[in-house]
Amino acid sequence: MRFILRRLGFYLIAFWVSITLNFLLPRFMPGDPVSRMFARSAGQMQPEQIEALRKLLGVDSRPIWEQYADYLHNIVTGNMGVSITRFPTPVTEVIASQIGWTLLLGGTALVIAAVVGNLLGILAAWRRGGAIDSALPPLLVFIGSFPYFWLAMGALYLFGVILGWSPLRHAFTDGLEPAFSWEFIGDAGAHLVLPALTIVLVSIGGWMLGMRNTMIATNAEDYITMAEAKGLKPGRIMFRYAARNAMLPSVTSFGMGLGFVVGGALLTEVVFAYPGVGYQLLNAVQGLDYPLMQGLFLTITAAVLLANFLVDILYVRLDPRVRAS
Amino acid sequence: MTVSQVSFGSHEPVLEVKDLTVKYVGDTRSTTAVDRVSFSIGTGEIFGLAGESGCGKSTIANTIMRLLKDPAKIAGGSIRFGGKDVLAMGPEELRRFRWQDVAMVFQSAMNSLNPVLTIGEQITDIYTTHAGYSRKESLRRAAELLELVRIDPVRLKSYPHQLSGGMRQRAVIAMAVALKPSLLILDEPTTALDVVVQQEIMAQIKELQHELGFSVLFITHDMSLMVELSHRMAVMYGGRIVETAKAADIHTAPQHPYTQALMGAFPPLTGPRIPLTGLADGVKFHNIPDLAEVTPGHFVAPFAATDTASAHNSAAACGPATSPALLEGAAR
């Protein structure tokens, strides 16, 4: 318990540092969103409107510590301002409309890649030199080293355009109303398969190789020989003795991956025209949309920290040796 | 060879190893780790296997339980356990044979326990797998086992890293006798422990052996410990057995020059200080012939008479041939 509280304190401090950086960095960037909006509207704005916009967007000439206090207050109350590129939608709404799809796509791909990759790694190491161990690692590394957008476009062209097995774009068929109906879920699922599959294909090799290597080291441990001598069933030795010990590094990578899912998968979103945070972030940067940028960075930071915190807690459950120290 | 007729404890041997040869096969060359080794162990007998590091002792232990991994290959010979051919067992038969018939205490108790499972889980999985007991019944028996080796049963909930080295080794010994096997292999069970704990562990093993009556294959390079514990023993050199007899006979009248050197490398605890003798620098034995009986029950590999003369050497002339004790002896 004390361990968890200590970790929590650590993550709160890390969160504070990152939101402070999040506040400072855009303010050190050259350019000013209001002048940019002004330029875009081709001089059709009145000076009062500009002033009002400045106020609204928080681009003001107040001392920086006052802005900072405001900023902190806004974060605590969940008010992240209004998006500039999608004016006048509030940032929270912009993010909320995209994050579900990002989590769905990234989460599905991550879970499948991690689970299947680790299982393959376990099997490959257990039957070292066997069929799985000889054929899969080179193949997966080969696939994983394609440029992602090339692989994604190739897959889209083959399965979408030529074979017509997969929808070409978007997260669900245009005109369909999002609802919790079988029809909609099935449709969204069909749209999810190819984008998720391409992400799984490029990332699964890393999971498999990582697990295989740790597992081979674990298999040489004396407690594995002892477990064999004990006459335990091979499945129990493989999972409870070998994989249970070898999975610890994988759990860490999984936590990191989980945090970064929130950042979105930009290339996938672009190729498959899939809604998501990645594309939103690109837009925000291009449009100098500070509030949206800050909102997105804040969400990503919070997600990475939260995922790390969860991994820390999980790690304590998984490895009794951490508990003592 | 006819060594198998001289088992000590009983007429019925528990384990019979005949002409066992194990090779480590490499791409360019192979090493013969165990070369035509034969011995047998009777019911309730403690059989010691001594020799320097790399002479093939542990390979024999692992071969008996069929735990060898590539590149080790059994190149010939037979292992019979209670009439069953161990080398011919299928995977399932082998799995049942392990721990029920033969259990083993490994060199490093520190590392032979799974760090992420509690002691309790690691004992109960023996019972649930082999005896088919329920979890509750297994836990009850596991608690009894720990009491048998004088560990508080609350330790069932402990993880290996929470126990001292001696406790871990005792926990492993408790696991080894969980199913009352008829043969227990001890592969240098006390190497990593200090002498006081060593004594406790050995006393524990003796007591358990007395109580449960299993046979023991005791492997060590600690000759004094072995002579004290074993009924009969064999001395190995370079994958071959060079001498086998009752422990007392080897202690009082070692025949083979290598055995003599090994015995001479240990200082007596009491009595006057004597210079230690060991194998002289560069002495090696090649092409060791099969054992021959010199006195009833005492088998020695024939050696050339010149071997004795050249092999024996006073400490003054000795290099660091076999034992660090040698150097200490010379320094006095």
XYZ file of C-alpha atoms in Angstrom:
657
model
C 0.000 0.000 0.000
C 2.756 2.430 0.956
C 4.473 1.477 -2.263
C 1.393 2.408 -4.288
C 1.001 5.741 -2.515
C 4.650 6.535 -3.140
C 4.283 5.722 -6.809
C 1.131 7.820 -6.960
C 2.996 10.788 -5.487
C 5.739 10.332 -8.030
C 3.278 10.291 -10.903
C 1.459 13.368 -9.623
C 4.732 15.286 -9.633
C 5.534 13.976 -13.110
C 2.086 15.085 -14.237
C 2.595 18.562 -12.832
C 5.981 18.893 -14.549
C 4.539 17.797 -17.858
C 1.524 20.121 -17.764
C 3.853 22.983 -16.914
C 6.023 22.155 -19.910
C 2.844 21.820 -21.889
C 1.990 25.372 -20.876
C 5.402 26.850 -21.560
C 6.380 25.221 -24.848
C 3.675 26.674 -27.115
C 4.301 30.109 -25.639
C 7.913 29.914 -26.717
C 6.833 29.056 -30.238
C 6.863 31.891 -32.789
C 3.558 33.062 -34.293
C 0.222 33.821 -32.728
C -3.023 32.034 -33.574
C -5.149 35.142 -33.601
C -3.010 36.928 -36.163
C -3.142 33.758 -38.205
C -6.934 33.619 -38.020
C -6.966 37.241 -38.903
C -4.840 36.553 -41.948
C -7.089 33.695 -42.954
C -10.240 35.745 -42.700
C -8.598 38.184 -45.132
C -8.992 41.243 -42.964
C -12.716 40.885 -42.438
C -12.428 41.015 -38.664
C -13.130 44.048 -36.573
C -10.549 45.045 -33.939
C -13.146 44.314 -31.213
C -13.581 40.807 -32.600
C -9.832 40.281 -32.524
C -9.721 41.483 -28.958
C -12.612 39.210 -28.056
C -10.882 36.272 -29.755
C -7.684 36.979 -27.879
C -9.623 36.907 -24.638
C -11.529 33.808 -25.630
C -8.448 31.891 -26.676
C -6.459 32.958 -23.702
C -3.912 34.661 -25.936
C -3.557 37.677 -23.787
C -0.836 39.991 -22.723
C -1.295 39.340 -19.032
C 1.816 38.382 -17.018
C 2.756 34.765 -17.604
C 2.156 33.642 -13.996
C -1.439 34.892 -14.188
C -1.920 32.936 -17.396
C -0.365 29.947 -15.650
C -2.754 30.184 -12.725
C -5.646 30.388 -15.150
C -4.298 27.441 -17.070
C -4.028 25.275 -13.984
C -7.521 26.258 -12.952
C -8.845 25.339 -16.366
C -7.168 21.948 -16.306
C -8.618 21.142 -12.913
C -12.091 22.137 -14.070
C -11.710 20.330 -17.384
C -12.059 23.465 -19.421
C -9.466 23.383 -22.171
C -10.734 26.284 -24.207
C -12.043 26.444 -27.733
C -10.411 24.857 -30.726
C -9.097 27.337 -33.246
C -9.051 25.117 -36.317
C -12.561 23.942 -35.610
C -13.774 27.161 -34.122
C -15.935 27.428 -32.088
C -16.079 23.806 -30.902
C -14.607 23.353 -27.398
C -11.368 21.324 -27.296
C -12.856 18.707 -25.013
C -15.580 18.055 -27.561
C -13.095 17.785 -30.432
C -11.008 15.278 -28.497
C -14.031 13.373 -27.220
C -15.369 12.928 -30.741
C -12.099 11.303 -31.889
C -10.664 9.499 -28.927
C -13.146 6.638 -28.961
C -12.042 5.583 -32.435
C -8.392 5.992 -31.529
C -8.779 3.818 -28.465
C -10.717 1.236 -30.437
C -8.172 1.015 -33.241
C -5.003 1.316 -31.155
C -6.313 -0.803 -28.307
C -7.474 -3.638 -30.534
C -4.219 -3.659 -32.485
C -2.078 -3.494 -29.354
C -3.924 -6.237 -27.506
C -3.922 -8.587 -30.498
C -0.270 -7.926 -31.337
C 0.863 -8.313 -27.727
C -1.175 -11.435 -26.934
C -0.505 -13.279 -30.182
C 3.109 -12.093 -30.379
C 3.876 -13.200 -26.833
C 2.177 -16.558 -27.294
C 4.170 -17.159 -30.473
C 7.328 -16.131 -28.641
C 6.576 -18.570 -25.825
C 5.952 -21.421 -28.256
C 9.014 -20.581 -30.362
C 11.283 -20.588 -27.324
C 9.707 -23.741 -25.911
C 10.277 -25.672 -29.125
C 13.481 -23.937 -29.980
C 14.572 -24.689 -33.532
C 11.113 -26.049 -34.331
C 8.835 -24.950 -37.151
C 7.468 -21.820 -35.443
C 10.899 -20.801 -34.240
C 12.587 -21.164 -37.618
C 9.923 -19.726 -39.914
C 8.131 -16.938 -38.066
C 10.801 -14.592 -36.682
C 12.473 -13.902 -40.060
C 9.090 -13.541 -41.752
C 7.700 -11.162 -39.151
C 10.858 -9.082 -39.068
C 10.695 -8.923 -42.867
C 7.111 -7.689 -42.806
C 7.803 -5.368 -39.889
C 10.587 -3.612 -41.757
C 8.360 -2.437 -44.622
C 7.610 1.281 -44.404
C 4.267 1.267 -42.642
C 2.393 3.513 -45.095
C 3.552 1.348 -47.987
C 2.297 -1.803 -46.300
C -0.977 -0.102 -45.372
C -1.565 1.221 -48.880
C -0.633 -2.137 -50.373
C -3.099 -3.889 -48.076
C -5.802 -1.339 -48.834
C -5.225 -1.722 -52.560
C -5.186 -5.513 -52.474
C -8.014 -6.221 -50.025
C -10.048 -3.063 -50.565
C -9.742 -2.169 -54.203
C -8.909 -5.426 -56.013
C -10.566 -8.066 -53.848
C -13.207 -5.800 -52.393
C -13.181 -7.669 -49.064
C -12.691 -4.607 -46.984
C -14.271 -1.142 -46.877
C -12.017 1.567 -48.273
C -12.362 4.365 -45.761
C -13.841 5.677 -42.515
C -14.765 3.926 -39.318
C -18.298 3.048 -40.457
C -20.386 3.332 -43.605
C -21.388 6.882 -44.425
C -24.951 7.627 -43.519
C -25.132 4.994 -40.819
C -26.149 6.419 -37.464
C -23.809 5.360 -34.580
C -25.846 3.171 -32.256
C -25.502 0.088 -30.106
C -27.094 -2.154 -32.700
C -25.659 -5.320 -34.203
C -25.766 -3.696 -37.578
C -23.606 -0.768 -36.542
C -21.170 -2.830 -34.463
C -20.749 -5.275 -37.323
C -20.156 -2.444 -39.753
C -17.643 -0.712 -37.480
C -15.927 -4.075 -36.957
C -15.605 -4.612 -40.695
C -14.058 -1.180 -41.052
C -11.667 -1.923 -38.195
C -10.192 -5.181 -39.501
C -7.785 -3.925 -42.147
C -6.374 -0.874 -40.292
C -5.886 -2.931 -37.132
C -4.409 -5.829 -39.088
C -1.744 -3.652 -40.682
C -0.708 -2.282 -37.295
C -0.624 -5.802 -35.851
C 1.507 -7.027 -38.757
C 4.214 -4.441 -38.282
C 4.323 -4.648 -34.490
C 3.848 -8.349 -33.774
C 7.425 -9.293 -34.704
C 8.828 -7.125 -31.937
C 6.578 -8.736 -29.325
C 7.421 -12.229 -30.515
C 11.181 -11.712 -30.646
C 11.235 -9.971 -27.278
C 9.301 -12.759 -25.608
C 11.263 -15.486 -27.364
C 14.594 -14.086 -26.219
C 13.592 -13.591 -22.585
C 11.967 -16.999 -22.576
C 15.104 -18.706 -23.898
C 17.108 -17.125 -21.102
C 14.458 -18.241 -18.597
C 14.434 -21.792 -19.948
C 18.075 -22.143 -18.967
C 17.258 -21.334 -15.322
C 17.667 -24.047 -12.714
C 14.060 -23.789 -11.591
C 12.928 -24.918 -15.028
C 15.113 -28.029 -14.789
C 13.760 -28.567 -11.285
C 10.187 -28.239 -12.577
C 10.946 -30.831 -15.243
C 12.502 -33.126 -12.673
C 9.364 -32.699 -10.563
C 7.483 -34.372 -13.394
C 5.028 -31.503 -13.841
C 2.901 -31.390 -16.963
C 4.690 -29.567 -19.821
C 1.926 -26.947 -20.108
C 2.314 -25.988 -16.476
C 6.100 -25.711 -16.771
C 5.777 -23.636 -19.928
C 3.269 -21.144 -18.530
C 3.529 -21.122 -14.733
C 7.299 -21.531 -14.501
C 8.878 -20.248 -17.718
C 6.481 -17.751 -19.306
C 5.341 -16.402 -15.932
C 8.909 -15.256 -15.300
C 9.687 -14.248 -18.877
C 6.596 -12.065 -19.246
C 7.758 -9.333 -16.883
C 9.595 -7.198 -19.509
C 6.652 -7.647 -21.886
C 4.272 -6.237 -19.286
C 6.352 -3.072 -19.155
C 6.307 -2.670 -22.942
C 2.585 -3.317 -22.948
C 1.994 -0.523 -20.453
C 4.076 1.906 -22.468
C 2.235 0.871 -25.631
C -1.104 1.354 -23.904
C -0.185 4.912 -22.981
C 0.923 5.780 -26.482
C -2.236 4.389 -28.052
C -3.916 7.644 -27.016
C -1.526 9.572 -29.251
C -3.244 7.983 -32.202
C -1.873 6.207 -35.249
C -1.341 9.045 -37.707
C -0.332 7.020 -40.757
C -3.136 4.514 -40.325
C -5.639 7.313 -39.929
C -4.352 9.011 -43.068
C -4.233 5.906 -45.265
C -7.605 4.515 -44.189
C -9.215 7.921 -43.625
C -9.983 6.637 -40.144
C -11.080 9.196 -37.562
C -8.639 9.617 -34.722
C -6.492 11.749 -32.517
C -3.352 11.453 -34.661
C -4.848 13.317 -37.597
C -6.372 15.841 -35.243
C -2.963 16.506 -33.739
C -1.428 17.041 -37.155
C -4.163 19.558 -37.982
C -3.684 21.321 -34.698
C 0.043 21.719 -35.268
C -0.447 22.943 -38.817
C -3.131 25.424 -37.766
C -1.234 26.647 -34.689
C -4.259 25.519 -32.716
C -2.739 25.933 -29.236
C -5.785 24.973 -27.196
C -6.286 21.768 -29.150
C -2.568 20.967 -29.089
C -2.444 21.536 -25.368
C -5.554 19.495 -24.865
C -4.170 16.608 -26.911
C -0.740 16.695 -25.288
C -2.386 16.813 -21.918
C -4.516 13.785 -22.766
C -1.508 11.856 -24.076
C 0.614 12.762 -21.067
C -2.111 11.780 -18.671
C -2.640 8.501 -20.531
C 1.064 7.576 -20.558
C 1.418 8.379 -16.876
C -1.757 6.508 -16.004
C -0.648 3.468 -18.016
C 2.731 3.517 -16.276
C 1.074 3.753 -12.908
C -1.145 0.787 -13.746
C 1.900 -1.198 -14.883
C 3.658 -0.380 -11.619
C 0.713 -1.721 -9.662
C 0.450 -4.773 -11.901
C 4.175 -5.399 -11.601
C 3.889 -5.554 -7.849
C 1.216 -8.202 -8.260
C 3.319 -10.148 -10.758
C 6.769 -10.008 -9.209
C 6.896 -10.601 -5.454
C 10.519 -9.488 -5.369
C 9.469 -5.887 -6.079
C 7.218 -5.843 -3.038
C 10.035 -6.250 -0.556
C 12.053 -3.252 -1.655
C 31.929 -55.724 -15.216
C 30.369 -57.272 -12.175
C 30.118 -54.334 -9.851
C 26.373 -54.659 -9.652
C 26.613 -57.675 -7.388
C 28.075 -55.790 -4.493
C 25.262 -53.472 -3.488
C 25.404 -52.815 0.192
C 21.972 -52.462 1.725
C 20.056 -55.258 0.117
C 20.277 -57.870 -2.586
C 17.771 -56.089 -4.776
C 19.341 -53.068 -6.475
C 17.089 -50.026 -6.863
C 19.177 -48.534 -9.597
C 21.446 -50.298 -12.032
C 23.592 -48.294 -14.393
C 25.493 -50.326 -16.973
C 28.180 -49.140 -19.384
C 26.580 -45.697 -19.532
C 28.221 -43.389 -22.069
C 27.158 -39.762 -22.513
C 28.613 -37.465 -25.121
C 28.340 -33.762 -25.667
C 28.131 -33.618 -29.432
C 29.469 -30.550 -31.204
C 29.707 -29.640 -34.861
C 33.418 -30.150 -35.066
C 34.222 -32.325 -32.066
C 32.471 -34.254 -29.344
C 33.397 -34.721 -25.722
C 32.724 -37.912 -23.847
C 31.577 -36.759 -20.427
C 30.635 -40.167 -19.082
C 32.506 -43.179 -20.407
C 31.219 -46.742 -19.895
C 30.245 -46.171 -16.273
C 28.574 -48.952 -14.295
C 27.325 -48.979 -10.743
C 24.289 -49.990 -8.780
C 22.550 -48.787 -5.664
C 20.739 -51.100 -3.264
C 17.589 -50.415 -1.270
C 18.320 -48.008 1.562
C 21.909 -47.631 0.503
C 23.782 -44.329 0.336
C 26.090 -44.398 -2.642
C 28.633 -41.634 -3.044
C 30.049 -40.385 -6.310
C 33.183 -38.302 -5.927
C 35.517 -36.561 -8.303
C 36.727 -33.197 -9.438
C 34.654 -30.660 -11.336
C 33.965 -31.740 -14.882
C 34.509 -35.441 -14.281
C 30.927 -36.272 -15.230
C 29.205 -36.639 -11.854
C 26.346 -34.251 -12.504
C 25.925 -35.545 -16.033
C 25.274 -38.987 -14.555
C 22.698 -37.541 -12.167
C 20.909 -35.716 -14.970
C 21.031 -38.809 -17.178
C 19.316 -40.941 -14.549
C 16.388 -38.505 -14.524
C 16.635 -38.077 -18.304
C 17.102 -34.330 -17.871
C 19.913 -34.028 -20.407
C 19.477 -31.295 -22.960
C 21.152 -30.816 -26.300
C 23.983 -31.163 -27.137
C 24.225 -34.025 -24.603
C 23.482 -37.442 -26.101
C 23.278 -40.825 -24.430
C 25.628 -42.811 -26.634
C 25.270 -46.211 -25.027
C 24.575 -48.318 -21.967
C 21.467 -48.852 -19.906
C 19.799 -47.495 -16.799
C 17.384 -49.790 -15.017
C 15.275 -48.621 -12.136
C 13.413 -51.272 -10.182
C 13.417 -53.442 -13.278
C 12.162 -50.677 -15.597
C 14.290 -49.466 -18.483
C 14.595 -45.725 -17.869
C 16.076 -44.966 -21.277
C 13.119 -46.589 -23.080
C 10.386 -44.634 -21.274
C 7.920 -42.559 -23.277
C 7.232 -38.938 -22.323
C 4.212 -39.672 -20.109
C 5.813 -42.647 -18.362
C 8.934 -40.562 -17.829
C 6.922 -37.716 -16.338
C 5.368 -40.099 -13.804
C 8.715 -41.723 -13.080
C 10.237 -38.373 -12.206
C 9.802 -37.361 -8.565
C 7.625 -40.392 -7.743
C 10.446 -42.880 -8.157
C 13.508 -40.653 -8.273
C 13.745 -37.158 -6.861
C 16.691 -34.842 -6.972
C 18.162 -31.995 -4.949
C 20.055 -29.713 -7.269
C 23.403 -28.014 -6.840
C 21.996 -24.553 -6.297
C 18.909 -24.417 -4.146
C 19.089 -20.655 -4.543
C 18.094 -20.970 -8.162
C 16.028 -24.126 -8.198
C 12.933 -22.425 -6.816
C 10.637 -20.395 -9.048
C 10.946 -16.792 -7.784
C 7.358 -15.805 -8.595
C 5.528 -18.721 -6.955
C 5.176 -19.238 -3.217
C 6.868 -22.206 -1.545
C 3.376 -23.563 -0.920
C 2.417 -23.487 -4.583
C 5.669 -25.168 -5.539
C 5.082 -28.004 -3.095
C 1.396 -28.461 -3.773
C 1.834 -28.741 -7.524
C 3.806 -31.925 -6.844
C 0.805 -33.403 -5.025
C -1.862 -32.158 -7.396
C 0.074 -33.423 -10.419
C 1.258 -36.798 -9.169
C -1.087 -37.846 -6.392
C -4.235 -36.075 -7.592
C -4.973 -34.610 -4.156
C -7.267 -31.627 -3.805
C -5.704 -28.230 -3.180
C -6.678 -28.308 0.474
C -5.296 -31.770 1.073
C -2.098 -30.823 -0.805
C -1.668 -27.744 1.365
C -2.117 -29.789 4.525
C 0.543 -32.236 3.366
C 2.840 -29.410 2.295
C 2.606 -27.974 5.808
C 3.541 -31.389 7.227
C 6.501 -31.577 4.881
C 7.849 -28.226 5.988
C 7.521 -29.308 9.610
C 9.490 -32.416 8.728
C 12.461 -30.245 7.759
C 11.783 -27.850 10.675
C 10.441 -24.917 8.748
C 7.445 -23.081 10.187
C 4.405 -23.900 7.983
C 3.530 -20.178 7.765
C 6.393 -20.148 5.270
C 4.084 -21.821 2.763
C 2.971 -18.319 1.889
C 6.537 -17.033 1.514
C 8.340 -16.488 -1.734
C 11.807 -17.994 -2.197
C 13.576 -14.653 -1.856
C 12.135 -14.283 1.629
C 13.936 -17.395 2.890
C 17.578 -17.806 3.858
C 19.828 -20.031 1.747
C 19.690 -22.867 4.273
C 15.901 -22.666 4.510
C 15.586 -22.728 0.747
C 17.757 -25.816 0.556
C 15.681 -27.495 3.255
C 12.507 -26.546 1.413
C 13.932 -28.187 -1.706
C 14.796 -31.297 0.298
C 11.253 -31.336 1.661
C 9.954 -31.198 -1.907
C 12.273 -34.027 -2.891
C 10.809 -36.404 -0.297
C 7.218 -35.262 -0.872
C 6.230 -38.407 -2.770
C 8.500 -40.748 -0.783
C 10.663 -41.678 -3.770
C 12.799 -44.797 -3.539
C 15.892 -42.964 -4.770
C 17.048 -39.482 -3.907
C 19.817 -37.884 -5.949
C 21.773 -35.232 -4.086
C 23.874 -33.248 -6.508
C 26.284 -31.299 -4.289
C 23.428 -30.253 -2.038
C 25.543 -28.070 0.219
C 28.019 -26.409 -2.137
C 26.619 -22.894 -1.819
C 26.160 -23.020 1.964
C 28.505 -22.278 4.852
C 29.854 -25.175 6.901
C 27.471 -24.792 9.826
C 24.402 -24.899 7.599
C 26.061 -27.713 5.627
C 26.188 -29.791 8.809
C 22.519 -29.084 9.566
C 21.470 -30.027 6.064
C 23.457 -33.245 6.069
C 22.065 -34.194 9.480
C 18.593 -33.506 8.132
C 19.157 -35.721 5.111
C 20.522 -38.527 7.291
C 17.509 -38.292 9.565
C 15.055 -38.330 6.671
C 16.869 -41.249 5.103
C 16.643 -43.135 8.380
C 12.946 -42.365 8.657
C 11.829 -42.922 5.077
C 14.416 -45.491 4.018
C 15.107 -44.223 0.522
C 18.361 -44.896 -1.315
C 20.667 -41.999 -2.010
C 23.006 -41.145 -4.832
C 25.227 -38.573 -3.198
C 27.405 -36.461 -5.452
C 30.112 -34.189 -4.115
C 33.760 -33.323 -4.314
C 33.933 -33.037 -0.546
C 35.586 -36.343 0.316
C 35.345 -36.011 4.097
C 31.603 -35.363 3.901
C 31.164 -38.297 1.558
C 33.152 -40.800 3.603
C 31.116 -39.816 6.632
C 27.747 -40.245 4.949
C 28.037 -42.987 2.329
C 27.986 -46.734 2.680
C 29.693 -47.325 -0.609
C 31.332 -44.905 -2.980
C 32.924 -44.518 -6.362
C 35.640 -42.140 -7.485
C 35.394 -40.702 -10.970
C 38.082 -39.269 -13.144
C 37.606 -37.975 -16.675
C 34.248 -39.686 -17.147
C 35.478 -43.067 -15.856
C 35.099 -44.702 -12.473
C 38.615 -45.416 -11.236
C 37.735 -47.029 -7.928
C 34.671 -48.237 -6.081
C 34.377 -49.879 -2.674
C 32.868 -49.479 0.760
C 33.422 -45.918 1.921
C 35.445 -47.101 4.896
C 37.764 -49.135 2.646
C 38.424 -46.204 0.372
C 39.019 -44.023 3.388
C 41.556 -46.346 4.982
C 43.128 -47.976 1.947
C 42.678 -46.065 -1.289
C 44.253 -48.010 -4.129
C 44.194 -45.918 -7.270
C 46.754 -43.072 -7.366
C 43.986 -40.607 -8.196
C 41.923 -41.673 -5.195
C 44.998 -41.434 -3.008
C 45.669 -37.933 -4.296
C 42.054 -36.916 -3.707
C 42.103 -38.264 -0.156
C 45.444 -36.609 0.451
C 44.140 -33.216 -0.557
C 42.041 -32.851 2.603
C 43.652 -31.914 5.896
C 42.688 -33.927 8.990
C 40.813 -31.857 11.556
C 42.772 -33.245 14.506
C 46.251 -34.600 15.015
C 49.590 -33.247 13.962
C 49.920 -31.063 10.923
C 51.017 -33.067 7.949
C 52.020 -31.844 4.541
C 49.191 -32.332 2.082
C 49.829 -34.334 -0.997
C 47.978 -34.129 -4.253
C 48.383 -35.056 -7.840
C 51.727 -33.829 -9.113
C 51.822 -31.162 -11.736
C 50.805 -32.386 -15.162
C 49.859 -35.909 -14.087
C 47.015 -37.172 -16.228
C 45.499 -40.599 -16.618
C 44.635 -41.793 -20.078
C 42.740 -44.823 -21.342
C 41.620 -45.922 -17.917
C 40.845 -49.663 -18.146
C 37.756 -51.412 -16.736
C 37.601 -52.046 -13.001
C 39.051 -55.188 -11.541
C 38.323 -56.653 -8.105
C 41.346 -56.408 -5.814
C 39.762 -57.450 -2.522
C 36.125 -58.586 -2.118
C 33.898 -55.616 -2.928
C 36.807 -53.339 -3.711
C 37.191 -52.579 -7.427
C 40.044 -50.564 -8.882
C 40.913 -49.651 -12.431
C 44.299 -51.266 -13.146
C 47.091 -48.719 -13.406
C 50.780 -48.898 -14.207
C 53.041 -49.107 -11.164
C 54.993 -46.110 -12.414
C 51.833 -44.028 -12.106
C 52.000 -44.264 -8.350
C 55.591 -43.181 -8.185
C 55.213 -40.214 -10.450
C 51.757 -39.217 -9.315
C 52.634 -38.984 -5.682
C 54.394 -35.917 -4.717
C 55.055 -34.062 -1.566
C 53.531 -30.668 -1.134
C 56.836 -28.918 -1.619
C 57.021 -29.941 -5.246
C 53.374 -29.472 -6.001
C 51.817 -26.993 -8.311
C 48.165 -25.991 -7.995
C 47.104 -29.326 -9.364
C 43.935 -30.377 -7.626
C 43.066 -28.363 -4.607
C 43.628 -24.942 -3.079
C 44.267 -26.773 0.172
C 47.447 -27.951 -1.446
C 48.849 -24.470 -1.601
C 47.949 -23.781 1.985
C 49.760 -26.955 2.940
C 52.826 -25.851 1.055
C 52.775 -22.426 2.613
C 53.056 -23.811 6.117
